[in-house]
Short mmCIF file of C-alpha atoms in Angstrom, two decimals:
data_model
loop_
_atom_site.label_atom_id
_atom_site.label_comp_id
_atom_site.label_asym_id
_atom_site.label_seq_id
_atom_site.Cartn_x
_atom_site.Cartn_y
_atom_site.Cartn_z
CA MET I 171 54.97 -22.64 -23.01
CA SER I 172 57.16 -21.50 -20.10
CA LEU I 173 60.90 -22.07 -19.99
CA HIS I 174 60.28 -24.30 -16.98
CA GLU I 175 57.76 -26.43 -18.95
CA LEU I 176 60.16 -26.51 -21.89
CA GLN I 177 62.93 -27.87 -19.64
CA SER I 178 60.51 -30.50 -18.25
CA ARG I 179 59.33 -31.60 -21.70
CA VAL I 180 62.93 -31.97 -22.92
CA ASN I 181 63.74 -33.91 -19.74
CA ALA I 182 60.76 -36.22 -20.33
CA TRP I 183 62.01 -36.84 -23.89
CA MET I 184 65.59 -37.55 -22.77
CA SER I 185 64.54 -39.83 -19.90
CA GLN I 186 63.08 -42.37 -22.35
CA TRP I 187 66.51 -43.36 -23.58
CA LYS I 188 69.10 -45.69 -22.02
CA ASP I 189 71.94 -43.30 -22.87
CA GLY I 190 70.11 -40.35 -21.23
CA TYR I 191 71.78 -36.99 -21.68
CA TRP I 192 74.88 -36.76 -23.89
CA THR I 193 78.12 -35.31 -22.58
CA PRO I 194 78.67 -31.55 -22.83
CA HIS I 195 81.03 -32.04 -25.80
CA GLU I 196 78.52 -34.30 -27.60
CA ASN I 197 75.69 -31.81 -27.02
CA LEU I 198 77.98 -28.99 -28.17
CA ALA I 199 78.70 -30.96 -31.37
CA ARG I 200 74.97 -31.40 -31.88
CA LEU I 201 74.38 -27.66 -31.33
CA THR I 202 77.16 -26.90 -33.85
CA GLU I 203 75.43 -29.23 -36.32
CA GLU I 204 72.04 -27.54 -35.86
CA VAL I 205 73.51 -24.02 -36.17
CA GLY I 206 75.16 -25.26 -39.37
CA GLU I 207 71.78 -26.29 -40.74
CA LEU I 208 70.37 -22.87 -39.82
CA ALA I 209 73.30 -21.27 -41.65
CA ARG I 210 72.51 -23.27 -44.80
CA GLU I 211 68.86 -22.19 -44.70
CA ILE I 212 69.77 -18.52 -44.23
CA ASN I 213 72.22 -18.70 -47.15
CA HIS I 214 69.41 -20.26 -49.23
CA SER I 215 66.66 -17.81 -48.27
CA HIS I 216 68.74 -14.64 -47.74
CA GLY I 217 71.97 -15.38 -49.59
CA PRO I 218 73.47 -16.71 -52.83
CA LYS I 219 73.33 -20.44 -52.12
CA LYS I 220 71.52 -22.54 -54.72
CA LYS I 221 69.79 -25.77 -53.75
CA LYS I 222 71.45 -28.95 -55.02
CA LYS I 223 69.27 -31.01 -57.41
CA GLY I 224 66.65 -32.86 -55.37
CA GLU I 225 67.41 -30.90 -52.19
CA GLY I 226 64.12 -30.42 -50.30
CA GLU I 227 62.69 -27.18 -48.87
CA GLY I 228 64.23 -26.34 -45.52
CA SER I 229 62.84 -24.10 -42.80
CA ILE I 230 64.52 -21.53 -40.57
CA ALA I 231 61.79 -22.00 -37.95
CA GLU I 232 62.46 -25.74 -37.82
CA GLU I 233 66.20 -25.19 -37.36
CA LEU I 234 65.55 -22.67 -34.54
CA GLY I 235 63.45 -25.37 -32.86
CA ASP I 236 66.27 -27.91 -33.10
CA ILE I 237 68.74 -25.34 -31.70
CA ILE I 238 66.50 -24.44 -28.73
CA PHE I 239 65.94 -28.17 -28.02
CA VAL I 240 69.66 -28.94 -27.73
CA VAL I 241 70.37 -25.74 -25.74
CA VAL I 242 67.68 -26.81 -23.25
CA ALA I 243 69.11 -30.36 -23.18
CA LEU I 244 72.56 -28.88 -22.40
CA ALA I 245 71.06 -26.74 -19.63
CA ASN I 246 69.16 -29.71 -18.18
CA SER I 247 72.26 -31.90 -18.24
CA MET I 248 74.07 -29.33 -16.08
CA ASP I 249 71.13 -28.47 -13.80
CA ILE I 250 70.96 -24.94 -15.20
CA ASP I 251 67.67 -23.06 -14.60
CA LEU I 252 66.95 -21.11 -17.76
CA ASP I 253 64.52 -18.71 -16.04
CA ALA I 254 67.35 -17.51 -13.81
CA VAL I 255 69.72 -17.46 -16.77
CA MET I 256 67.47 -15.25 -18.91
CA ASP I 257 66.80 -12.81 -16.04
CA ALA I 258 70.58 -12.52 -15.56
CA THR I 259 71.10 -12.06 -19.31
CA PHE I 260 68.66 -9.15 -19.54
CA ALA I 261 70.19 -7.62 -16.40
CA LYS I 262 73.69 -7.93 -17.93
CA TYR I 263 72.69 -6.25 -21.20
CA ASN I 264 70.77 -3.50 -19.41
CA VAL I 265 74.00 -2.49 -17.66
CA ARG I 266 76.82 -3.44 -20.04
CA ASP I 267 75.18 -2.40 -23.30
CA LYS I 268 72.97 0.49 -22.23
CA ASP I 269 75.08 2.98 -24.22
CA ARG I 270 76.52 0.63 -26.79
CA PHE I 271 74.22 1.35 -29.75
CA GLU I 272 72.54 4.48 -31.08
CA ARG I 273 69.16 4.95 -29.44
CA ASN I 274 65.88 5.82 -31.13
CA GLU I 275 64.88 9.43 -30.38
CA MET Y 298 59.07 -16.81 -18.00
CA SER Y 299 57.06 -17.96 -21.02
CA LEU Y 300 58.49 -18.13 -24.54
CA HIS Y 301 55.94 -15.44 -25.47
CA GLU Y 302 57.19 -13.15 -22.69
CA LEU Y 303 60.77 -13.91 -23.65
CA GLN Y 304 60.05 -12.85 -27.24
CA SER Y 305 58.39 -9.64 -25.96
CA ARG Y 306 61.30 -8.78 -23.63
CA VAL Y 307 63.82 -9.28 -26.44
CA ASN Y 308 61.62 -7.14 -28.70
CA ALA Y 309 61.48 -4.39 -26.07
CA TRP Y 310 65.30 -4.47 -25.84
CA MET Y 311 65.76 -4.34 -29.62
CA SER Y 312 63.22 -1.56 -30.12
CA GLN Y 313 65.37 0.88 -28.12
CA TRP Y 314 67.98 1.02 -30.87
CA LYS Y 315 67.98 2.99 -34.12
CA ASP Y 316 69.36 -0.01 -36.06
CA GLY Y 317 66.64 -2.32 -34.68
CA TYR Y 318 67.02 -5.96 -35.59
CA TRP Y 319 70.15 -7.07 -37.46
CA THR Y 320 69.91 -8.96 -40.73
CA PRO Y 321 69.60 -12.76 -40.66
CA HIS Y 322 73.29 -13.09 -41.66
CA GLU Y 323 74.41 -10.65 -38.94
CA ASN Y 324 72.32 -12.44 -36.30
CA LEU Y 325 73.68 -15.78 -37.54
CA ALA Y 326 77.23 -14.42 -37.15
CA ARG Y 327 76.38 -13.33 -33.60
CA LEU Y 328 74.93 -16.77 -32.84
CA THR Y 329 78.10 -18.38 -34.23
CA GLU Y 330 80.14 -16.09 -31.96
CA GLU Y 331 78.12 -17.03 -28.86
CA VAL Y 332 78.28 -20.78 -29.62
CA GLY Y 333 82.05 -20.30 -29.97
CA GLU Y 334 82.19 -18.80 -26.48
CA LEU Y 335 80.17 -21.74 -25.15
CA ALA Y 336 82.63 -24.10 -26.86
CA ARG Y 337 85.56 -22.39 -25.13
CA GLU Y 338 83.88 -22.73 -21.73
CA ILE Y 339 83.09 -26.41 -22.28
CA ASN Y 340 86.70 -27.09 -23.33
CA HIS Y 341 87.82 -25.29 -20.13
CA SER Y 342 85.43 -27.01 -17.73
CA HIS Y 343 85.12 -30.42 -19.42
CA GLY Y 344 88.18 -30.58 -21.70
CA PRO Y 345 91.94 -30.00 -21.92
CA LYS Y 346 91.95 -26.25 -22.54
CA LYS Y 347 94.06 -24.21 -20.12
CA LYS Y 348 93.13 -20.60 -19.36
CA LYS Y 349 95.53 -17.99 -20.74
CA LYS Y 350 97.27 -15.86 -18.04
CA GLY Y 351 94.79 -13.26 -16.76
CA GLU Y 352 91.82 -14.92 -18.50
CA GLY Y 353 88.74 -14.50 -16.28
CA GLU Y 354 86.31 -17.21 -15.10
CA GLY Y 355 83.70 -17.93 -17.74
CA SER Y 356 80.25 -19.46 -17.28
CA ILE Y 357 78.37 -21.99 -19.38
CA ALA Y 358 75.05 -20.68 -18.03
CA GLU Y 359 75.91 -17.14 -19.17
CA GLU Y 360 76.82 -18.36 -22.67
CA LEU Y 361 73.53 -20.32 -22.91
CA GLY Y 362 71.72 -17.08 -22.03
CA ASP Y 363 73.50 -15.18 -24.81
CA ILE Y 364 72.67 -17.98 -27.28
CA ILE Y 365 68.97 -18.04 -26.35
CA PHE Y 366 68.83 -14.22 -26.60
CA VAL Y 367 70.14 -14.15 -30.18
CA VAL Y 368 67.98 -17.15 -31.22
CA VAL Y 369 64.91 -15.26 -29.95
CA ALA Y 370 66.07 -12.07 -31.72
CA LEU Y 371 66.40 -14.08 -34.96
CA ALA Y 372 62.91 -15.53 -34.46
CA ASN Y 373 61.45 -12.08 -33.71
CA SER Y 374 63.10 -10.55 -36.76
CA MET Y 375 61.33 -13.14 -38.95
CA ASP Y 376 57.97 -13.12 -37.11
CA ILE Y 377 58.50 -16.70 -35.94
CA ASP Y 378 56.35 -17.80 -32.97
CA LEU Y 379 58.56 -19.97 -30.79
CA ASP Y 380 55.62 -21.60 -29.00
CA ALA Y 381 54.43 -23.03 -32.30
CA VAL Y 382 58.02 -23.93 -33.23
CA MET Y 383 58.66 -25.92 -30.04
CA ASP Y 384 55.34 -27.79 -30.30
CA ALA Y 385 56.29 -28.74 -33.88
CA THR Y 386 59.78 -29.78 -32.75
CA PHE Y 387 58.49 -32.15 -30.08
CA ALA Y 388 55.93 -33.55 -32.56
CA LYS Y 389 58.71 -34.13 -35.13
CA TYR Y 390 60.96 -35.98 -32.69
CA ASN Y 391 58.07 -38.05 -31.33
CA VAL Y 392 57.54 -39.43 -34.84
CA ARG Y 393 60.93 -39.36 -36.55
CA ASP Y 394 63.07 -40.46 -33.60
CA LYS Y 395 60.70 -42.71 -31.67
CA ASP Y 396 62.81 -45.79 -32.44
CA ARG Y 397 66.12 -44.12 -33.00
CA PHE Y 398 67.79 -44.75 -29.64
CA GLU Y 399 67.77 -47.65 -27.19
CA ARG Y 400 64.88 -47.25 -24.74
CA ASN Y 401 65.03 -47.65 -20.97
CA GLU Y 402 63.28 -50.92 -19.92
CA MET K 241 100.00 -28.70 -52.95
CA SER K 242 101.27 -25.37 -51.57
CA LEU K 243 99.01 -22.86 -49.83
CA HIS K 244 99.74 -20.47 -52.70
CA GLU K 245 98.60 -23.07 -55.28
CA LEU K 246 95.57 -23.84 -53.15
CA GLN K 247 94.59 -20.15 -53.15
CA SER K 248 95.08 -20.03 -56.95
CA ARG K 249 92.98 -23.15 -57.56
CA VAL K 250 90.15 -21.79 -55.39
CA ASN K 251 90.41 -18.46 -57.24
CA ALA K 252 90.21 -20.28 -60.60
CA TRP K 253 87.07 -22.09 -59.39
CA MET K 254 85.42 -18.89 -58.12
CA SER K 255 86.26 -16.88 -61.24
CA GLN K 256 84.03 -19.12 -63.38
CA TRP K 257 80.89 -17.74 -61.79
CA LYS K 258 79.04 -14.48 -62.45
CA ASP K 259 78.50 -13.89 -58.72
CA GLY K 260 82.23 -14.39 -57.98
CA TYR K 261 83.15 -14.39 -54.31
CA TRP K 262 80.36 -14.22 -51.74
CA THR K 263 80.32 -11.54 -49.07
CA PRO K 264 82.19 -12.17 -45.81
CA HIS K 265 78.89 -12.88 -44.01
CA GLU K 266 77.77 -15.32 -46.71
CA ASN K 267 81.12 -17.13 -46.65
CA LEU K 268 80.97 -17.20 -42.84
CA ALA K 269 77.50 -18.78 -43.06
CA ARG K 270 78.89 -21.38 -45.46
CA LEU K 271 81.81 -22.09 -43.11
CA THR K 272 79.34 -22.45 -40.23
CA GLU K 273 77.36 -24.93 -42.36
CA GLU K 274 80.45 -27.01 -43.18
CA VAL K 275 81.65 -27.07 -39.55
CA GLY K 276 78.14 -28.24 -38.67
CA GLU K 277 78.48 -31.14 -41.09
CA LEU K 278 81.86 -32.01 -39.56
CA ALA K 279 80.21 -31.95 -36.12
CA ARG K 280 77.55 -34.41 -37.29
CA GLU K 281 80.18 -36.80 -38.64
CA ILE K 282 82.23 -36.64 -35.43
CA ASN K 283 79.12 -37.33 -33.34
CA HIS K 284 78.41 -40.32 -35.63
CA SER K 285 81.93 -41.77 -35.63
CA HIS K 286 83.09 -40.74 -32.14
CA GLY K 287 79.83 -40.02 -30.30
CA PRO K 288 76.32 -41.30 -29.56
CA LYS K 289 74.53 -40.08 -32.69
CA LYS K 290 72.66 -42.76 -34.65
CA LYS K 291 72.18 -42.40 -38.40
CA LYS K 292 68.62 -41.69 -39.51
CA LYS K 293 67.10 -44.42 -41.73
CA GLY K 294 68.54 -44.08 -45.23
CA GLU K 295 71.21 -41.59 -44.16
CA GLY K 296 74.36 -42.26 -46.20
CA GLU K 297 77.92 -42.72 -44.95
CA GLY K 298 79.59 -39.40 -44.28
CA SER K 299 83.31 -38.65 -44.14
CA ILE K 300 85.30 -36.46 -41.80
CA ALA K 301 88.01 -36.02 -44.45
CA GLU K 302 85.42 -34.74 -46.95
CA GLU K 303 84.07 -32.23 -44.44
CA LEU K 304 87.61 -30.98 -43.66
CA GLY K 305 88.07 -30.43 -47.40
CA ASP K 306 84.89 -28.36 -47.61
CA ILE K 307 85.99 -26.31 -44.57
CA ILE K 308 89.46 -25.60 -46.00
CA PHE K 309 87.90 -24.64 -49.35
CA VAL K 310 85.63 -21.97 -47.83
CA VAL K 311 88.39 -20.68 -45.50
CA VAL K 312 90.62 -20.20 -48.56
CA ALA K 313 87.74 -18.54 -50.45
CA LEU K 314 87.29 -16.15 -47.50
CA ALA K 315 91.02 -15.39 -47.49
CA ASN K 316 91.05 -14.84 -51.25
CA SER K 317 88.04 -12.53 -51.10
CA MET K 318 89.94 -10.31 -48.64
CA ASP K 319 93.37 -10.53 -50.33
CA ILE K 320 94.79 -12.45 -47.36
CA ASP K 321 98.02 -14.38 -48.03
CA LEU K 322 97.73 -17.65 -46.12
CA ASP K 323 101.51 -18.31 -46.18
CA ALA K 324 102.06 -15.13 -44.19
CA VAL K 325 99.09 -15.97 -41.97
CA MET K 326 100.38 -19.43 -41.03
CA ASP K 327 103.91 -18.15 -40.35
CA ALA K 328 102.38 -15.53 -38.02
CA THR K 329 100.18 -18.18 -36.37
CA PHE K 330 103.13 -20.45 -35.53
CA ALA K 331 105.11 -17.42 -34.29
CA LYS K 332 102.17 -16.39 -32.06
CA TYR K 333 101.81 -19.83 -30.50
CA ASN K 334 105.56 -20.22 -30.01
CA VAL K 335 105.49 -17.12 -27.81
CA ARG K 336 102.03 -17.00 -26.23
CA ASP K 337 101.61 -20.70 -25.54
CA LYS K 338 105.17 -21.84 -24.92
CA ASP K 339 104.42 -22.58 -21.25
CA ARG K 340 100.71 -23.16 -21.50
CA PHE K 341 100.63 -26.98 -21.52
CA GLU K 342 102.64 -29.67 -19.78
CA ARG K 343 105.68 -30.60 -21.84
CA ASN K 344 106.92 -34.08 -22.68
CA GLU K 345 110.10 -34.87 -20.71
CA MET W 281 104.38 -23.55 -47.42
CA SER W 282 102.94 -26.84 -48.68
CA LEU W 283 100.03 -28.63 -47.04
CA HIS W 284 102.45 -31.45 -46.25
CA GLU W 285 104.85 -29.03 -44.49
CA LEU W 286 101.93 -27.41 -42.71
CA GLN W 287 100.84 -30.83 -41.37
CA SER W 288 104.43 -31.52 -40.24
CA ARG W 289 104.81 -28.15 -38.49
CA VAL W 290 101.51 -28.64 -36.64
CA ASN W 291 102.64 -32.16 -35.70
CA ALA W 292 105.96 -30.80 -34.39
CA TRP W 293 104.04 -28.28 -32.27
CA MET W 294 101.64 -30.91 -30.87
CA SER W 295 104.40 -33.41 -30.14
CA GLN W 296 105.93 -31.08 -27.53
CA TRP W 297 103.03 -31.61 -25.17
CA LYS W 298 102.31 -34.48 -22.81
CA ASP W 299 98.62 -34.49 -23.75
CA GLY W 300 99.45 -34.63 -27.47
CA TYR W 301 96.47 -34.33 -29.78
CA TRP W 302 93.06 -33.62 -28.27
CA THR W 303 90.08 -35.88 -28.98
CA PRO W 304 87.97 -35.21 -32.08
CA HIS W 305 85.23 -33.66 -29.90
CA GLU W 306 87.74 -31.40 -28.10
CA ASN W 307 89.30 -30.29 -31.40
CA LEU W 308 85.80 -29.71 -32.81
CA ALA W 309 84.99 -27.53 -29.78
CA ARG W 310 88.21 -25.57 -30.40
CA LEU W 311 87.31 -25.16 -34.08
CA THR W 312 83.83 -23.94 -33.06
CA GLU W 313 85.49 -21.43 -30.72
CA GLU W 314 87.82 -20.12 -33.46
CA VAL W 315 84.98 -19.83 -36.01
CA GLY W 316 83.09 -17.88 -33.34
CA GLU W 317 85.98 -15.45 -33.04
CA LEU W 318 86.04 -15.06 -36.83
CA ALA W 319 82.30 -14.36 -36.72
CA ARG W 320 82.82 -11.59 -34.15
CA GLU W 321 85.50 -9.95 -36.31
CA ILE W 322 83.33 -10.11 -39.43
CA ASN W 323 80.41 -8.54 -37.55
CA HIS W 324 82.80 -5.79 -36.37
CA SER W 325 84.41 -5.06 -39.73
CA HIS W 326 81.49 -5.84 -42.05
CA GLY W 327 78.44 -5.67 -39.77
CA PRO W 328 76.71 -3.66 -37.05
CA LYS W 329 78.62 -4.89 -34.02
CA LYS W 330 80.21 -2.18 -31.86
CA LYS W 331 83.36 -2.93 -29.85
CA LYS W 332 82.88 -3.04 -26.08
CA LYS W 333 84.86 -0.37 -24.17
CA GLY W 334 88.52 -1.46 -24.00
CA GLU W 335 88.04 -4.26 -26.56
CA GLY W 336 91.23 -4.54 -28.63
CA GLU W 337 91.53 -4.57 -32.43
CA GLY W 338 90.91 -8.04 -33.83
CA SER W 339 92.04 -9.47 -37.16
CA ILE W 340 90.23 -11.71 -39.63
CA ALA W 341 93.58 -12.98 -40.94
CA GLU W 342 94.62 -14.05 -37.44
CA GLU W 343 91.33 -15.93 -36.90
CA LEU W 344 91.72 -17.71 -40.27
CA GLY W 345 95.18 -18.83 -39.10
CA ASP W 346 93.76 -20.24 -35.86
CA ILE W 347 91.04 -22.05 -37.82
CA ILE W 348 93.49 -23.60 -40.30
CA PHE W 349 95.76 -24.67 -37.41
CA VAL W 350 92.99 -26.62 -35.63
CA VAL W 351 91.68 -28.11 -38.91
CA VAL W 352 95.21 -29.40 -39.62
CA ALA W 353 95.50 -30.71 -36.03
CA LEU W 354 92.20 -32.57 -36.51
CA ALA W 355 93.44 -34.02 -39.79
CA ASN W 356 96.76 -35.05 -38.23
CA SER W 357 95.04 -36.69 -35.27
CA MET W 358 93.09 -38.91 -37.70
CA ASP W 359 95.95 -39.56 -40.15
CA ILE W 360 94.17 -37.61 -42.90
CA ASP W 361 96.37 -36.44 -45.80
CA LEU W 362 95.17 -32.96 -46.73
CA ASP W 363 96.77 -33.06 -50.18
CA ALA W 364 94.57 -36.01 -51.09
CA VAL W 365 91.60 -34.34 -49.41
CA MET W 366 91.91 -31.10 -51.40
CA ASP W 367 92.36 -32.95 -54.71
CA ALA W 368 89.17 -34.89 -53.93
CA THR W 369 87.35 -31.68 -52.95
CA PHE W 370 88.14 -29.94 -56.25
CA ALA W 371 87.18 -33.11 -58.14
CA LYS W 372 83.85 -33.25 -56.26
CA TYR W 373 82.96 -29.62 -57.00
CA ASN W 374 84.02 -29.92 -60.64
CA VAL W 375 81.39 -32.65 -61.08
CA ARG W 376 78.63 -31.89 -58.57
CA ASP W 377 78.58 -28.11 -58.93
CA LYS W 378 79.58 -27.61 -62.55
CA ASP W 379 76.12 -26.27 -63.45
CA ARG W 380 75.08 -25.01 -60.08
CA PHE W 381 75.78 -21.30 -60.48
CA GLU W 382 75.46 -18.83 -63.34
CA ARG W 383 78.66 -18.80 -65.39
CA ASN W 384 80.58 -15.77 -66.61
CA GLU W 385 80.11 -15.34 -70.41
#
């Protein structure tokens, strides 16, 4: 799946609904919620958190999917092209962080 | 750019460094940091937050790029295939949320 | 309840358990989880989010309580005195942000 | 400082400004921002994150103060009494989580 297709599929999903895209603050709140669910799963699988009685199995992969979905919805709602964004992100790191960490020999 | 290529490019970036991938908790902390920077930008551009003196222009697109980068790094570090994840995410919403919001006529 | 008493009551709670205080990263993940739950409640009560079938009533007050609890646990685990912290926070804002927003006449 | 005094001091600070309290979503975005700054500091002091050139010293205590301030502002803006909230939180944990973790002998 390409980023472009991903943005189209999210747009097709959002266009079904009368409300359409949420506001930036509402999408941010949803992203905060999904990152919170990822945090809970990581504390369960890689940390000290015990499941409450009756609490079902969660999945880090599922939470990453929810996070990517709302990030793409945010981008769509602001006409942001994620292909251009990711090219710029790699370019930024390749300059800014080229000496920031210890390299493999 | 495909999700597969995106995961390879992030892997190529991470493989340069002696430390390699961070732990799930460290990547989660970085994701939390990047979502915080997105929150600041949204409160500047769509909310009441005033820039501090000398505070530079931020960019929502740039913050979305940083968020996607660390989500992909997290997925890579746990051998999670994001193509499969996004197919499962759309399938989940198409069942669970098919009647959850008011539809367009 | 004073901040000092609050820190003592959280310490009394944490001291019951063999694991004692979690690491900073684990407590941060828990804080991220609780802020995520607050985000969900705010999107329910002040935003467009619809409850899933069978999803119980949530409470913003309850989520604020969980957030304060884990912030105090984090402070305790690093021997941080929250009385001193809040005095410094008010002092910082009274200088840094004294002209940052439009004042009431 | 008592929770009651803390809520009054935050109210006194907020009452200076024409805009007064922000909306729940705007305060949530500010809380997300402050938790993000805490995350950065924890990854610096307890994780693998290297400071960027010229990046100043941060402080976990300072970030906890910013977090508590915005949590109290959120509570104030919704007429939530944090004394009652914290009593309810301890009561909840004393019942729900009394057997959740391994006890000290």
